[in-house]
Each structure stands twice: as structure tokens, then as C-alpha cells.
PDB file of C-alpha atoms in Angstrom:
ATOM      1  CA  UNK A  91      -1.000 -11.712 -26.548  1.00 33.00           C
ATOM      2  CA  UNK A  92      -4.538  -9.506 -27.211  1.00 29.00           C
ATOM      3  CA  UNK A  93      -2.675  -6.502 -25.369  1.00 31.00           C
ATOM      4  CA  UNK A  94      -2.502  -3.412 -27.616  1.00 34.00           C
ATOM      5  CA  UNK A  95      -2.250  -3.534 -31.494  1.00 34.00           C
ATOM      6  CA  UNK A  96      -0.010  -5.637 -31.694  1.00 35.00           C
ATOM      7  CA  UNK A  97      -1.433  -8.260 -30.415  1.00 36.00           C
ATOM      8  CA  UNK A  98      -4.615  -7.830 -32.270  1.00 39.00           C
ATOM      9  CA  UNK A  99      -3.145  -7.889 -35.734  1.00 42.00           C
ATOM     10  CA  UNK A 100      -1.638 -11.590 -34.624  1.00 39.00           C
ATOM     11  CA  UNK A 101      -5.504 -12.463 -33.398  1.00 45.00           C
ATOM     12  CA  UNK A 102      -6.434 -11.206 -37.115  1.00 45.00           C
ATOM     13  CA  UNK A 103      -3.735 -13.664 -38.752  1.00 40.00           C
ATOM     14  CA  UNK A 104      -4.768 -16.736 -36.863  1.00 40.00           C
ATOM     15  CA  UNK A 105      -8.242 -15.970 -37.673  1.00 40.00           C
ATOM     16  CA  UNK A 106      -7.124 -15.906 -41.230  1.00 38.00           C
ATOM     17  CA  UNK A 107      -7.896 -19.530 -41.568  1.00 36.00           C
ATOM     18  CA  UNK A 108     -11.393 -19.073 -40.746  1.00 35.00           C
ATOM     19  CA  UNK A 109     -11.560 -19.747 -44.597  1.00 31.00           C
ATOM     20  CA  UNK A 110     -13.861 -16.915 -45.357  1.00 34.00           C
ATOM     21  CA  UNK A 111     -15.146 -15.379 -47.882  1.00 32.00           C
ATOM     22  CA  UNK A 112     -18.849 -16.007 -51.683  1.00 29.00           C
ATOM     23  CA  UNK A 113     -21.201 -14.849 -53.573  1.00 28.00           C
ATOM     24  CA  UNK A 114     -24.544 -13.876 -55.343  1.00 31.00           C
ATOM     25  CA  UNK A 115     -24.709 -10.452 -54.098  1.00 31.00           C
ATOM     26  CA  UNK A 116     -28.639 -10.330 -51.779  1.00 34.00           C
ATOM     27  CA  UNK A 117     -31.638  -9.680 -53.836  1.00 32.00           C
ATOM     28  CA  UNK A 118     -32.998  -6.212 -53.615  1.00 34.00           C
ATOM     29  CA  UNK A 119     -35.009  -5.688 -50.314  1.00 33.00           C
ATOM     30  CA  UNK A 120     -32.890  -8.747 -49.016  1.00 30.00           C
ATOM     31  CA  UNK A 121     -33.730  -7.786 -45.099  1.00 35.00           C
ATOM     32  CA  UNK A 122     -31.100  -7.034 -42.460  1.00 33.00           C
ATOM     33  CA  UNK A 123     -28.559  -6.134 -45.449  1.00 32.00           C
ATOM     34  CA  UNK A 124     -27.887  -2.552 -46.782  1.00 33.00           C
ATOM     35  CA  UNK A 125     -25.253  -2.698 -48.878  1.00 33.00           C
ATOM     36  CA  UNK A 126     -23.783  -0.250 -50.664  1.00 35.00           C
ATOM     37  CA  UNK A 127     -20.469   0.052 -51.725  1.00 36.00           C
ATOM     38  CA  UNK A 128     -18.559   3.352 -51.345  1.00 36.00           C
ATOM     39  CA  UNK A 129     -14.769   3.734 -51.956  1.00 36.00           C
ATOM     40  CA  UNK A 130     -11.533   2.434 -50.722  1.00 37.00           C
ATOM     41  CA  UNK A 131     -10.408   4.044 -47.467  1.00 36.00           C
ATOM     42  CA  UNK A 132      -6.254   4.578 -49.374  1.00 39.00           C
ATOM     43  CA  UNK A 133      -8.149   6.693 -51.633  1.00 36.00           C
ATOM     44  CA  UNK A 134      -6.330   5.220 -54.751  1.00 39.00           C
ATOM     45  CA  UNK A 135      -9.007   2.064 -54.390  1.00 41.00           C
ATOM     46  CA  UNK A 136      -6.267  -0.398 -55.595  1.00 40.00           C
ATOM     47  CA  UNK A 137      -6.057  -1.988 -52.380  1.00 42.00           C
ATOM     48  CA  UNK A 138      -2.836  -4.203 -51.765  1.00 41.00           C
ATOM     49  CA  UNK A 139      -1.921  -6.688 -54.264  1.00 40.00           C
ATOM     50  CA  UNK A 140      -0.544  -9.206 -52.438  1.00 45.00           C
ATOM     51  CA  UNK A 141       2.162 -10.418 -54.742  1.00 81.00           C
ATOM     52  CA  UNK A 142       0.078 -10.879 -57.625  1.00 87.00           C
ATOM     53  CA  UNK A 143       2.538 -11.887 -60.941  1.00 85.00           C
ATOM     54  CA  UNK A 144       0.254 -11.052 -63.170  1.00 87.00           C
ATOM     55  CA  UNK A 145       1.207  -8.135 -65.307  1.00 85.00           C
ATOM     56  CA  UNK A 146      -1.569  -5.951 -65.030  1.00 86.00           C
ATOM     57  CA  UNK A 147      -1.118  -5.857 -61.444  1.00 87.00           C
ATOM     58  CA  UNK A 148      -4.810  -7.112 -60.932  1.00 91.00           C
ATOM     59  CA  UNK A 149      -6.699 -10.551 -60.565  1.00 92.00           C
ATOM     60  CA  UNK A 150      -7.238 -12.453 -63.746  1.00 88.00           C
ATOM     61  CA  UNK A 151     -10.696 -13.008 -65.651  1.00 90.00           C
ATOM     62  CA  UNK A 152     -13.069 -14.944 -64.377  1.00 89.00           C
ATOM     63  CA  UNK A 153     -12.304 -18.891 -65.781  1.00 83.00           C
ATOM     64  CA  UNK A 154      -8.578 -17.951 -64.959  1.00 88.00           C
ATOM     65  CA  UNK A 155      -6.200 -18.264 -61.794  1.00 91.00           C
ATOM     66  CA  UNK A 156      -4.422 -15.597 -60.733  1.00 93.00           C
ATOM     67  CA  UNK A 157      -0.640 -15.982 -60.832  1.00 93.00           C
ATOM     68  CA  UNK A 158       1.023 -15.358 -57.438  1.00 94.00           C
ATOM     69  CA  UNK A 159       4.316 -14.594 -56.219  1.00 91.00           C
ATOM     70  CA  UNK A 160       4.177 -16.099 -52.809  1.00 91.00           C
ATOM     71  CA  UNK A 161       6.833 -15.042 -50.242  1.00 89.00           C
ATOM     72  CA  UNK A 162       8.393 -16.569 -46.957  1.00 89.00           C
ATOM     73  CA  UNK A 163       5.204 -14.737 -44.998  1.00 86.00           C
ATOM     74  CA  UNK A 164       3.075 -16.569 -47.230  1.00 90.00           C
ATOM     75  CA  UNK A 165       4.598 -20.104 -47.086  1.00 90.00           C
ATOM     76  CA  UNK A 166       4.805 -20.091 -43.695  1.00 90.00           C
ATOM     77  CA  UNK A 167       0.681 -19.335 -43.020  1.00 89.00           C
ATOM     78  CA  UNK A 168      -0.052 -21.919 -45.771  1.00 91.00           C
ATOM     79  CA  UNK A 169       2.166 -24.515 -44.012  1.00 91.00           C
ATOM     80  CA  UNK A 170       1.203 -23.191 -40.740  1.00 90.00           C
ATOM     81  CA  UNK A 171      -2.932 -23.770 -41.312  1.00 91.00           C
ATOM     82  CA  UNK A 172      -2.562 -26.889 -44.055  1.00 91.00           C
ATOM     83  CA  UNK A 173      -0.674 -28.254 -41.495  1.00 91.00           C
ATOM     84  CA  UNK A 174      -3.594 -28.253 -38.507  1.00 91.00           C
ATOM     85  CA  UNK A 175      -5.843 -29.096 -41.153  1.00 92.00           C
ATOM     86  CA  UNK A 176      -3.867 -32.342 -41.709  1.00 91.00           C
ATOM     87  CA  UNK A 177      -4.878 -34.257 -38.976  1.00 90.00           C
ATOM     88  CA  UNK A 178      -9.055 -33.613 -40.334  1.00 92.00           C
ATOM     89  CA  UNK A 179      -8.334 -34.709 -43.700  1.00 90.00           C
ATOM     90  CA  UNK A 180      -8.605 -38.323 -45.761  1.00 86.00           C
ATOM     91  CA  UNK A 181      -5.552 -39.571 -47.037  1.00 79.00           C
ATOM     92  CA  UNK A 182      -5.494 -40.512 -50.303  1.00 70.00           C
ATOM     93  CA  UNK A 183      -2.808 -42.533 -52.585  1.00 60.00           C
ATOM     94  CA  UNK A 184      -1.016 -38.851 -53.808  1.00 62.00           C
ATOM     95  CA  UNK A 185      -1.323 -37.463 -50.287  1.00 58.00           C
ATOM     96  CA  UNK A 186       1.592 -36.916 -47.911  1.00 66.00           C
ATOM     97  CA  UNK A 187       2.637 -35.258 -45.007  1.00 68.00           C
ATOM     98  CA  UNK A 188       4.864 -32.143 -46.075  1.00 74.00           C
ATOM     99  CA  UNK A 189       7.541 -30.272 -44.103  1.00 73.00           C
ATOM    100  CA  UNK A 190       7.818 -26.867 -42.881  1.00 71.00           C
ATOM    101  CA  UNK A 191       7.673 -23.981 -46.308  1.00 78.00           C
ATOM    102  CA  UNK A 192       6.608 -27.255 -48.629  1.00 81.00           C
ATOM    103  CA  UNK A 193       3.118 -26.194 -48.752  1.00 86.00           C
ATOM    104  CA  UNK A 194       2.503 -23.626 -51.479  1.00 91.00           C
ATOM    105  CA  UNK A 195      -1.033 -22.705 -52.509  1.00 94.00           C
ATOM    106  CA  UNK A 196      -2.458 -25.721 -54.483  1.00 92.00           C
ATOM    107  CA  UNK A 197      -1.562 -27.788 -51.427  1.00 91.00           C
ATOM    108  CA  UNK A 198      -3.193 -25.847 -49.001  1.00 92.00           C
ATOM    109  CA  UNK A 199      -6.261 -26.277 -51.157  1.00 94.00           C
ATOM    110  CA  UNK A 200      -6.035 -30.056 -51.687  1.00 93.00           C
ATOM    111  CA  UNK A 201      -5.826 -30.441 -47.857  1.00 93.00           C
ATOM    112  CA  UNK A 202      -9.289 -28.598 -47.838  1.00 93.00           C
ATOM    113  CA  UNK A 203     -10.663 -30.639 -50.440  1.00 92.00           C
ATOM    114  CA  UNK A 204      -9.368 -33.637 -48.354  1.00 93.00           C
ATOM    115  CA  UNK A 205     -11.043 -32.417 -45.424  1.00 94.00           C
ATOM    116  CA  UNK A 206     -14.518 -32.217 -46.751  1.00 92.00           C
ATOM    117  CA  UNK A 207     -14.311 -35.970 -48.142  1.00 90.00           C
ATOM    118  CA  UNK A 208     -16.651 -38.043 -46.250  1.00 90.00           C
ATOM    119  CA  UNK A 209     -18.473 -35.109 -43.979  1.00 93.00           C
ATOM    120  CA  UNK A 210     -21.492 -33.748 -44.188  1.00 93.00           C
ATOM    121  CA  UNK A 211     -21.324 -30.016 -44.243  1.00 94.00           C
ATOM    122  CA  UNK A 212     -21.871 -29.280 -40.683  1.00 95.00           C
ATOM    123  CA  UNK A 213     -19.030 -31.426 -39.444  1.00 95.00           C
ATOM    124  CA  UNK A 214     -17.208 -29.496 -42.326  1.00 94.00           C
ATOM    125  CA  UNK A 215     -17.620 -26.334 -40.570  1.00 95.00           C
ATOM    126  CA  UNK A 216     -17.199 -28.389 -37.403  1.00 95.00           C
ATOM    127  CA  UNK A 217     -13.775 -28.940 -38.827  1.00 95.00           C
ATOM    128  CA  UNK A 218     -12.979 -25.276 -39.345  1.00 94.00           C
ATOM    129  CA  UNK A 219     -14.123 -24.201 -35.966  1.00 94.00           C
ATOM    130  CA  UNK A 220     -11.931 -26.982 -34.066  1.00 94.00           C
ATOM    131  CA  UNK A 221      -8.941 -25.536 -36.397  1.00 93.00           C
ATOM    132  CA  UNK A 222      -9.363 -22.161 -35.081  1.00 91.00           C
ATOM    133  CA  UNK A 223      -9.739 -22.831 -31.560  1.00 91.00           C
ATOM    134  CA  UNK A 224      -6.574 -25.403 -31.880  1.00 91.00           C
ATOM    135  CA  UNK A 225      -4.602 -21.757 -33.068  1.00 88.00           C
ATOM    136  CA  UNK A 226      -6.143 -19.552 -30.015  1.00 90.00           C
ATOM    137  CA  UNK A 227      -4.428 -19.750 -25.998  1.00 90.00           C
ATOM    138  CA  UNK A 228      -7.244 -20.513 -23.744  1.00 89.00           C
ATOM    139  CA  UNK A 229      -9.273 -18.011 -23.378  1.00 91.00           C
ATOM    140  CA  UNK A 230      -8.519 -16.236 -26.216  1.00 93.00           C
ATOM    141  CA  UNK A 231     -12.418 -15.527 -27.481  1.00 93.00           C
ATOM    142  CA  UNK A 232     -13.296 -14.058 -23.957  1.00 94.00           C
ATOM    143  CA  UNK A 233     -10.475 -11.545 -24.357  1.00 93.00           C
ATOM    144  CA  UNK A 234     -11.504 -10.556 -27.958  1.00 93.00           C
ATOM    145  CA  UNK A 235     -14.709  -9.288 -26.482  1.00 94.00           C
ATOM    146  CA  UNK A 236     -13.702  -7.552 -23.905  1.00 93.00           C
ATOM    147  CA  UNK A 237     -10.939  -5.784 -26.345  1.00 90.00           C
ATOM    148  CA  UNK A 238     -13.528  -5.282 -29.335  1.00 92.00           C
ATOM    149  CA  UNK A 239     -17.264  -4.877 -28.042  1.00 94.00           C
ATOM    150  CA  UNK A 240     -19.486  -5.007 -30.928  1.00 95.00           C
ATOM    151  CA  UNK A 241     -19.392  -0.918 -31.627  1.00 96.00           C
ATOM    152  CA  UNK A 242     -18.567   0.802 -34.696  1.00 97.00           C
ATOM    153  CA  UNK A 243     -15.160   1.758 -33.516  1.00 96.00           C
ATOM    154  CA  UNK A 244     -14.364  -2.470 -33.300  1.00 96.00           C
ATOM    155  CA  UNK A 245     -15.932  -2.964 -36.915  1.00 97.00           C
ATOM    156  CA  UNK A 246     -13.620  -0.526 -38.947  1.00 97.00           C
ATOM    157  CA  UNK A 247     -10.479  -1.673 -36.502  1.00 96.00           C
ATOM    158  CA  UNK A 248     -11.050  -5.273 -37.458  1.00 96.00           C
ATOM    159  CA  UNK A 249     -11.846  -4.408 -40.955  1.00 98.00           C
ATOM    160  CA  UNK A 250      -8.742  -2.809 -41.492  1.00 97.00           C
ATOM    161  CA  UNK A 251      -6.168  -5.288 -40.167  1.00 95.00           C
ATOM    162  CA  UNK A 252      -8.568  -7.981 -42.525  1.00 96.00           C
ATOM    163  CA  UNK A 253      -6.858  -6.528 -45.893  1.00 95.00           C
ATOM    164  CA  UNK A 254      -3.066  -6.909 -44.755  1.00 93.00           C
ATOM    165  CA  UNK A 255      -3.780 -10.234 -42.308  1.00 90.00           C
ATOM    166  CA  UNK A 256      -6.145 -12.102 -44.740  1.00 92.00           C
ATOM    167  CA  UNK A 257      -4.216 -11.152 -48.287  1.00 92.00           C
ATOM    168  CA  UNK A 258      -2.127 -14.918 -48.247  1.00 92.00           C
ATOM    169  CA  UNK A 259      -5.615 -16.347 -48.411  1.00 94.00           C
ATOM    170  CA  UNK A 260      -8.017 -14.433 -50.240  1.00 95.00           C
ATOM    171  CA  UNK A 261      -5.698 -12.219 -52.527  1.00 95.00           C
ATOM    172  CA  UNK A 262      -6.268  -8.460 -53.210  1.00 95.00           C
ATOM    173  CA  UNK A 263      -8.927  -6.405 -50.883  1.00 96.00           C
ATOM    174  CA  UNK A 264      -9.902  -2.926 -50.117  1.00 97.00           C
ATOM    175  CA  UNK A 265     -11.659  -1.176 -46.997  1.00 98.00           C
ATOM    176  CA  UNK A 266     -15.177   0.060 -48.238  1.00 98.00           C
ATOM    177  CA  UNK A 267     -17.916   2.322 -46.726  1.00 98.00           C
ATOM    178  CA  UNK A 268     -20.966   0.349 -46.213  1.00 98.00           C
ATOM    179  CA  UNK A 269     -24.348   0.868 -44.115  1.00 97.00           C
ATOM    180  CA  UNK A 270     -25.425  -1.201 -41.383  1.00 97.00           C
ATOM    181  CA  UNK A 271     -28.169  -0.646 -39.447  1.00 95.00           C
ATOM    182  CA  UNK A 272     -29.098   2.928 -40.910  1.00 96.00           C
ATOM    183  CA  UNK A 273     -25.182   4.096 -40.261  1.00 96.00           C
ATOM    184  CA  UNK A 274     -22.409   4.709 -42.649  1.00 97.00           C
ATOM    185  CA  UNK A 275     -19.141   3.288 -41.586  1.00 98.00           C
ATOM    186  CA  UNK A 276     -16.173   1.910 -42.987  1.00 98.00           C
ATOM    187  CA  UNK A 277     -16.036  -1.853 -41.752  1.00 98.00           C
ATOM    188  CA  UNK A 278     -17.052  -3.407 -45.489  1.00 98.00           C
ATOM    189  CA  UNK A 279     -13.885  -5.396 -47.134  1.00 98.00           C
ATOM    190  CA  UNK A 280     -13.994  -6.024 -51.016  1.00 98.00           C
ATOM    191  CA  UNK A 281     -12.340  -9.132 -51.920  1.00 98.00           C
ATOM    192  CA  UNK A 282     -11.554  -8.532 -55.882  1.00 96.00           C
ATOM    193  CA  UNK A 283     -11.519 -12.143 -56.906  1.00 97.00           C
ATOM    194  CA  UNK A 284     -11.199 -14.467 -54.042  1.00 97.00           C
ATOM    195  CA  UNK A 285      -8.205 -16.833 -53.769  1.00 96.00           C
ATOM    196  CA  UNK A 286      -9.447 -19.513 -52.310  1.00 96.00           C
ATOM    197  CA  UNK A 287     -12.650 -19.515 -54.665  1.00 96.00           C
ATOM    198  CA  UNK A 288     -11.282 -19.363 -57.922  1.00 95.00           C
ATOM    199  CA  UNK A 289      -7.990 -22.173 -56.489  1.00 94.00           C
ATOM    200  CA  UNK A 290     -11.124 -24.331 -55.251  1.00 93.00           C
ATOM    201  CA  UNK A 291     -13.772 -23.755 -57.698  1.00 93.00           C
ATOM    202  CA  UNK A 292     -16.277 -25.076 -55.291  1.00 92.00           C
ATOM    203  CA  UNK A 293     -19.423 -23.573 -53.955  1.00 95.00           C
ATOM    204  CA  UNK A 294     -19.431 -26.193 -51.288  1.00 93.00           C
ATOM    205  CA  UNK A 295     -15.512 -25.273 -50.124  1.00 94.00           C
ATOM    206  CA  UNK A 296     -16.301 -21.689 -50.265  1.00 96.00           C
ATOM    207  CA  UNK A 297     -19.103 -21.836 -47.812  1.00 97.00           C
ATOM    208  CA  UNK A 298     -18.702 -24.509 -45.965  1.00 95.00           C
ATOM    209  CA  UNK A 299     -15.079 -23.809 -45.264  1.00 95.00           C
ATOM    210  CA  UNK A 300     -14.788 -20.311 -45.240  1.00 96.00           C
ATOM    211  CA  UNK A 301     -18.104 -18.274 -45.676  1.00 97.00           C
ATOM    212  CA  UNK A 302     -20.143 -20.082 -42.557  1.00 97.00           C
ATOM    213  CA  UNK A 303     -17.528 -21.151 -40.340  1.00 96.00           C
ATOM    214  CA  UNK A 304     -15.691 -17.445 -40.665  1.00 96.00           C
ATOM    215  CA  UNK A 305     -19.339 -15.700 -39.828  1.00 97.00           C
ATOM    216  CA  UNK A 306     -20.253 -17.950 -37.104  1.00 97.00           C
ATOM    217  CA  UNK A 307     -16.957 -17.940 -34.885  1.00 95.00           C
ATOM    218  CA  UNK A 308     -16.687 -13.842 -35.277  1.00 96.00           C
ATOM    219  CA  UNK A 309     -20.586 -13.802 -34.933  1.00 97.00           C
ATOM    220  CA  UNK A 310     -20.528 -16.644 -31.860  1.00 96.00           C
ATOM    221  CA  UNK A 311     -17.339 -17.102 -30.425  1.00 95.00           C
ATOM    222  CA  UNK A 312     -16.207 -13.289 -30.191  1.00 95.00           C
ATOM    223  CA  UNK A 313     -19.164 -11.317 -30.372  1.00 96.00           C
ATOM    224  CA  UNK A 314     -18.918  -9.251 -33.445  1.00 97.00           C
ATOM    225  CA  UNK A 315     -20.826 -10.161 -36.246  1.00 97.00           C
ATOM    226  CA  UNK A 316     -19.723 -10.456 -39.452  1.00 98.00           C
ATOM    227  CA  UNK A 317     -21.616 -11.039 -43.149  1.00 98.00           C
ATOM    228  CA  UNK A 318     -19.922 -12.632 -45.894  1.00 98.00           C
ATOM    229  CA  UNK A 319     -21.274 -12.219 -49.209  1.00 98.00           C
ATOM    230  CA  UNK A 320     -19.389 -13.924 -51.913  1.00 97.00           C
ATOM    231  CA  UNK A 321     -20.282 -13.287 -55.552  1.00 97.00           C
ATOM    232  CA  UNK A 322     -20.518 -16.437 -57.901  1.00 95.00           C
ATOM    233  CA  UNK A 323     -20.331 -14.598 -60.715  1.00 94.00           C
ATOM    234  CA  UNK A 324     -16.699 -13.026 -60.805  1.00 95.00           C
ATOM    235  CA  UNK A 325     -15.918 -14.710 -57.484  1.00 96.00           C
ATOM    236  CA  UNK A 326     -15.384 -11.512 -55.191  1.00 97.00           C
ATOM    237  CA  UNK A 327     -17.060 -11.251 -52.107  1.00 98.00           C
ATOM    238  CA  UNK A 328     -18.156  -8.618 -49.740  1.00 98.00           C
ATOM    239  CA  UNK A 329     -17.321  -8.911 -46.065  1.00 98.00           C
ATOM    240  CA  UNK A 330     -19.207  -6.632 -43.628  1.00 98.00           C
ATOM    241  CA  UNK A 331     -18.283  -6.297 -39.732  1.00 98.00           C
ATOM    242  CA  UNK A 332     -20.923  -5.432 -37.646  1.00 97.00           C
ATOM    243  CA  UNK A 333     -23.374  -6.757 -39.795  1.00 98.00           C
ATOM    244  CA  UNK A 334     -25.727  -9.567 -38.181  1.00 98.00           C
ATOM    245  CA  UNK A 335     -25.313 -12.494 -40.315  1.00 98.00           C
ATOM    246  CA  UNK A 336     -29.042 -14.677 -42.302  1.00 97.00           C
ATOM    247  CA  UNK A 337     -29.706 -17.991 -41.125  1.00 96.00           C
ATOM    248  CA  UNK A 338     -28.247 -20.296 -43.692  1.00 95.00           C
ATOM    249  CA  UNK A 339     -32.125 -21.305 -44.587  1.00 94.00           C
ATOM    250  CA  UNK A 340     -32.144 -17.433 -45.548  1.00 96.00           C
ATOM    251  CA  UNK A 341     -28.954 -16.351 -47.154  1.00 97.00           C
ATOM    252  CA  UNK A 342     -28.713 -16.812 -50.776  1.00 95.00           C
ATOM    253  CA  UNK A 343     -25.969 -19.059 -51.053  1.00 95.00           C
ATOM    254  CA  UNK A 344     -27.845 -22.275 -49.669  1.00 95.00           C
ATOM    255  CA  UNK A 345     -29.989 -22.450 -53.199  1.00 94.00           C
ATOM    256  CA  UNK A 346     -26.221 -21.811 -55.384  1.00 94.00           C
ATOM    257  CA  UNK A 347     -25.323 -24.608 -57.912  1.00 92.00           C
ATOM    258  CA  UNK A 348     -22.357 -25.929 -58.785  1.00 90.00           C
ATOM    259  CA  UNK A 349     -19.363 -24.147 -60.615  1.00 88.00           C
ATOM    260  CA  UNK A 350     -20.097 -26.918 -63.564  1.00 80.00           C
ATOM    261  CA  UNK A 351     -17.293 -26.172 -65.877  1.00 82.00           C
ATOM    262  CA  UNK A 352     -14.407 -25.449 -63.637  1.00 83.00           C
ATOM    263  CA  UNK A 353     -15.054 -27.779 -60.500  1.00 81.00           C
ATOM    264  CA  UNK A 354     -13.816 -31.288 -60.365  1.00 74.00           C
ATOM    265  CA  UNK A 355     -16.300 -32.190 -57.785  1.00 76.00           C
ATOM    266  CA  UNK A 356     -19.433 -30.689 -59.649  1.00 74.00           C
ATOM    267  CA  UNK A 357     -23.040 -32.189 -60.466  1.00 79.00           C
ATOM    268  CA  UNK A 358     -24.070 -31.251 -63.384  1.00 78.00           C
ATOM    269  CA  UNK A 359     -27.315 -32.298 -62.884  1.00 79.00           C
ATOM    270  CA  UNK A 360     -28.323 -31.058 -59.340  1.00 84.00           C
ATOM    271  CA  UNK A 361     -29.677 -27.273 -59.159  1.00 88.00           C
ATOM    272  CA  UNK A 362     -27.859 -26.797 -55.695  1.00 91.00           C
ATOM    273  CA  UNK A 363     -24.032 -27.674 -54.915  1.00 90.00           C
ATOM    274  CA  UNK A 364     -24.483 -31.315 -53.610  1.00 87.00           C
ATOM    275  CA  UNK A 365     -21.992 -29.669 -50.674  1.00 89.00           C
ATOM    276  CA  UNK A 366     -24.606 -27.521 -49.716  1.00 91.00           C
ATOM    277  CA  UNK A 367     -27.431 -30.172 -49.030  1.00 84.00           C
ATOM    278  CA  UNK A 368     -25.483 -32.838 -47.444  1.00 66.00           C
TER     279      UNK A 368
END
């Protein structure tokens, strides 16, 4: 299955799930993190637009979701992950099992929300890692390292197959040039305005369920670390391959409040997301 490229761009679509990507780009002098944003390796920087309906071709404005116009590919991935997810998540009242290509978008997202009810946010990311694993053969992680060693080389490869393999998920993204480590390479992906983010609206879904558990089982389980970097305040993010991951204690995003007007889950009153501390 991990033989050739092939069978690496179906590793990248199961790890699609890893629920990545936000957001407060690091302080200046934030250590371990260079960051500097170059230009889109198709030259044209638009990226690919994963069947975005809006009609300027691009995400909409911050406070607004993006209109989509999801295909069989993506159907099937939403069903396909919502699906594994199932068995983690509370049932509610409005909450039902649905069949194969039932799932669309909004779905997927209420099976996350579902998911975090009633767990503290390591068993969250517990969740997410147990997901992932459930979507591997056995074995699978050992083979990853063997195929992609962390070098350069495996950063840009793994970068690249990120913007066609993760678009059902996150939306529009481009390859960037970014610095790690004193060298210039081209393993950086800019999310424009992540889908799961702005579909969520939660600080506590976007790390919990994507941000952490995605950089830990790159990081942990295959041996090539990855940085996620999500920005709260147009809700892109910044991924980085090769890039050594902060504790959370460090990274930014532990001390991030709560998206007050747009998240139905939100505290008003607490200076952190409430998912963050728990």
C-alpha cells in the first residue's frame, strides 16, 4: 500500500482526518519557529480551489462561510471519516446514524462537536489518534518512516500531496517556501481560510481535533514533524513539515479565547477557550 507514489498519496488522504490545521501567528523571537512566507510553488499563488461556489473564486470574509460545491470525492471522505468518528461521539435527540454519501459538510462537523461532548481535551485528541490508527493496516507508521525519513526531500514530498489530499477538509491551500532550522525549503502549506475552522467556529475543535492530534501523530507516530499554526484572526493557518512542533504549555494557542460571536459553545466570560483548559 506505501509502495511508490501511489501509495503515498492514499497514506496522505487517510491522514486527512488528522483534523489539522489554527492560529495566532508566533510572537516575534517565538523560538524554534522561523517563519517566513515566500510564494506558491504553481507560480500563479492561487492554489487549488477546491470547489469553492463562491463567485470570486476565493474564501469568503472572515464572519462568513464559504460556499462549497462538494463532489462524489468529497462525500465519500466526509462519510468515510464522520463515519469512524461515529462510534466516539454522544448521541443526542437530532442525531442519527447516516448512510453511505449522506454526510455532507455540516454533518461531518456536528459529529466532531459530538465527539468532544463530555471529554476532556486529551481524551479528545485521544479520540483523533484512535481514528487514525483505525484507517492505517498494521504497521502502517513503521513503513512511513522508513519511506519518508525526516530529510528535506520527505518535507516538500509530503507538503505537496497535503494541498490536493487535504482540500475536502480544509478548503483552498498553496505550497510556500519557509525556513526551518536556518534552511529554505518548500515544505510550508498556506491554508487561506480553514474549512473546518470557520464550519466549527471553535478554538477548542480546531486544536484539539485537528491542530494537536495532526502534529503529534506526524511528529510521534511517523517521525516527521510537523507545526501547525492556525491564525484566529482570518482563520488561515500555516502548516510547516519538518518543523519540530512547542509543547502545548509553549505554543500560543493554549492562552486563545473563545470565538465569542460566532461559536455556539463559547464563554464569554473566560479569557481562554474553556476547551483548552479542560
Amino acid at each position: 500500500m506505501y509502495i511508490g507514489a501511489a501509495a503515498a498519496n492514499k497514506l496522505m488522504v487517510v491522514l486527512s482526518s488528522s483534523f489539522q490545521q489554527a492560529v495566532q501567528f508566533p510572537p516575534a523571537g517565538f523560538n524554534g519557529y522561523r517563519y517566513r512566507r515566500r510564494r506558491s510553488i504553481n507560480n500563479g499563488g492561487g492554489g487549488i480551489r477546491c470547489g469553492i461556489a463562491e463567485a470570486s473564486g476565493e474564501p469568503a470574509p472572515f464572519g462568513q462561510k464559504t460556499k462549497y460545491n462538494d463532489g462524489l470525492f468529497e462525500k465519500v471522505f466526509m462519510t468515510l471519516f464522520a463515519r469512524k468518528m461515529e462510534k466516539f461521539a454522544a448521541h443526542t435527540g437530532h442525531s442519527q446514524k447516516k448512510g453511505w454519501l449522506e454526510y455532507d459538510y455540516e454533518s461531518f462537523v456536528d459529529v466532531s462537536k459530538r465527539v468532544m461532548q463530555g471529554r476532556s481535551r486529551l481524551q479528545q485528541q485521544q479520540v483523533v489518534r484512535e481514528v487514525l490508527l483505525s484507517m492505517l493496516p498494521p504497521g502502517a507508521p513503521a513503513q512511513f518512516r522508513k519511506l519518508f525519513p525526516p530529510t528535506k526531500w520527505a518535507a516538500e514530498f509530503n507538503a505537496a500531496l497535503t494541498v490536493p489530499f487535504f482540500h475536502w477538509l480544509v478548503g483552498p491551500s498553496e505550497v510556500v517556501e519557509v525556513e526551518v532550522d536556518g534552511v529554505k525549503q518548500r515544505s510550508g502549506v498556506h491554508i487561506k481560510k480553514c474549512r473546518y475552522l470557520e464550519n466549527s467556529g471553535c478554538v477548542g475543535m480546531c486544536v484539539n481535533m485537528c491542530k494537536i492530534p495532526t502534529q503529534d501523530f506526524f511528529t510521534n507516530e511517523f517521525g516527521l514533524p510537523l507545526t501547525m499554526t492556525p491564525n484566529f484572526e482570518d482563520m488561515s493557518c500555516e502548516m510547516v513539515y519538518g518543523q519540530v512542533p512547542p509543547s502545548f504549555e509553549e505554543d500560543p494557542v493554549a492562552k486563545q479565547p473563545c470565538f465569542a460571536d460566532i461559536c455556539s459553545m463559547a464563554n464569554p466570560n473566560s479569557s481562554v477557550c474553556p476547551k483548552l483548559q479542560a
